[in-house]
């Protein structure tokens, strides 16, 4: 396994994408480099309008934004690697959260929409890309934030001690870390 991974995330501010190059060759992951790429203003305006529409923006607009956001994410990956002087062949995989357009965990049939196609990111970068992390969590009855609780457990979990971690962002997350190793997360 190549021990280098790239993580991509964008927040509810819808102003751009953060990219992180993580070296997993040692006993602990190490942040090797970061890059922040701003969304072009025209895309940011359209994203905010689509998110405010609560799913009424239209399929054609959502699909166009999906492709455009993927291109911005791919550009961030390439800029990250260029800045780190890292050969793309050294990357095992990219993990992309995508940009949330709609998140309805309390709906009769809970659903969520993240755009920024992992398939397009893979095509534009030539790297394996995984994404759509929220959908499976919601299908299993979760709130659609499966990664934060796992990270919180790794960082803050202690055997025999129950803890809670609050991540205050555009959408806050609460992780309950049970002393027996169990973890539960909520948005």
PDB file of C-alpha atoms in Angstrom, residues 11-17 37-52 64-66 68-70 72 99 101:
ATOM      1  CA  UNK A  11     -18.186  23.470   4.427  1.00  0.00           C
ATOM      2  CA  UNK A  12     -21.536  25.156   4.682  1.00  0.00           C
ATOM      3  CA  UNK A  13     -19.927  28.529   3.922  1.00  0.00           C
ATOM      4  CA  UNK A  14     -19.628  27.253   0.326  1.00  0.00           C
ATOM      5  CA  UNK A  15     -16.525  29.332  -0.299  1.00  0.00           C
ATOM      6  CA  UNK A  16     -14.131  26.620  -1.456  1.00  0.00           C
ATOM      7  CA  UNK A  17     -12.431  23.317  -0.781  1.00  0.00           C
ATOM      8  CA  UNK A  37      -8.938  26.453  -3.176  1.00  0.00           C
ATOM      9  CA  UNK A  38     -11.620  29.125  -3.457  1.00  0.00           C
ATOM     10  CA  UNK A  39     -14.715  28.558  -5.532  1.00  0.00           C
ATOM     11  CA  UNK A  40     -15.019  30.957  -8.453  1.00  0.00           C
ATOM     12  CA  UNK A  41     -17.519  33.635  -7.368  1.00  0.00           C
ATOM     13  CA  UNK A  42     -20.068  32.661 -10.034  1.00  0.00           C
ATOM     14  CA  UNK A  43     -20.067  29.048  -8.787  1.00  0.00           C
ATOM     15  CA  UNK A  44     -20.276  30.126  -5.129  1.00  0.00           C
ATOM     16  CA  UNK A  45     -23.326  32.304  -5.884  1.00  0.00           C
ATOM     17  CA  UNK A  46     -25.051  29.444  -7.738  1.00  0.00           C
ATOM     18  CA  UNK A  47     -24.215  26.967  -4.963  1.00  0.00           C
ATOM     19  CA  UNK A  48     -25.710  29.174  -2.276  1.00  0.00           C
ATOM     20  CA  UNK A  49     -28.844  29.709  -4.362  1.00  0.00           C
ATOM     21  CA  UNK A  50     -29.189  25.959  -4.943  1.00  0.00           C
ATOM     22  CA  UNK A  51     -28.748  25.203  -1.235  1.00  0.00           C
ATOM     23  CA  UNK A  52     -31.283  27.874  -0.232  1.00  0.00           C
ATOM     24  CA  UNK A  64     -23.996  21.150 -13.761  1.00  0.00           C
ATOM     25  CA  UNK A  65     -22.833  22.178 -10.290  1.00  0.00           C
ATOM     26  CA  UNK A  66     -21.870  18.560  -9.565  1.00  0.00           C
ATOM     27  CA  UNK A  68     -18.151  22.087 -11.840  1.00  0.00           C
ATOM     28  CA  UNK A  69     -17.477  21.386  -8.159  1.00  0.00           C
ATOM     29  CA  UNK A  70     -15.693  18.150  -9.066  1.00  0.00           C
ATOM     30  CA  UNK A  72     -12.639  22.641  -8.594  1.00  0.00           C
ATOM     31  CA  UNK A  99     -20.355  19.863  -1.182  1.00  0.00           C
ATOM     32  CA  UNK A 101     -26.618  20.901  -1.258  1.00  0.00           C
TER      33      UNK A 101
END
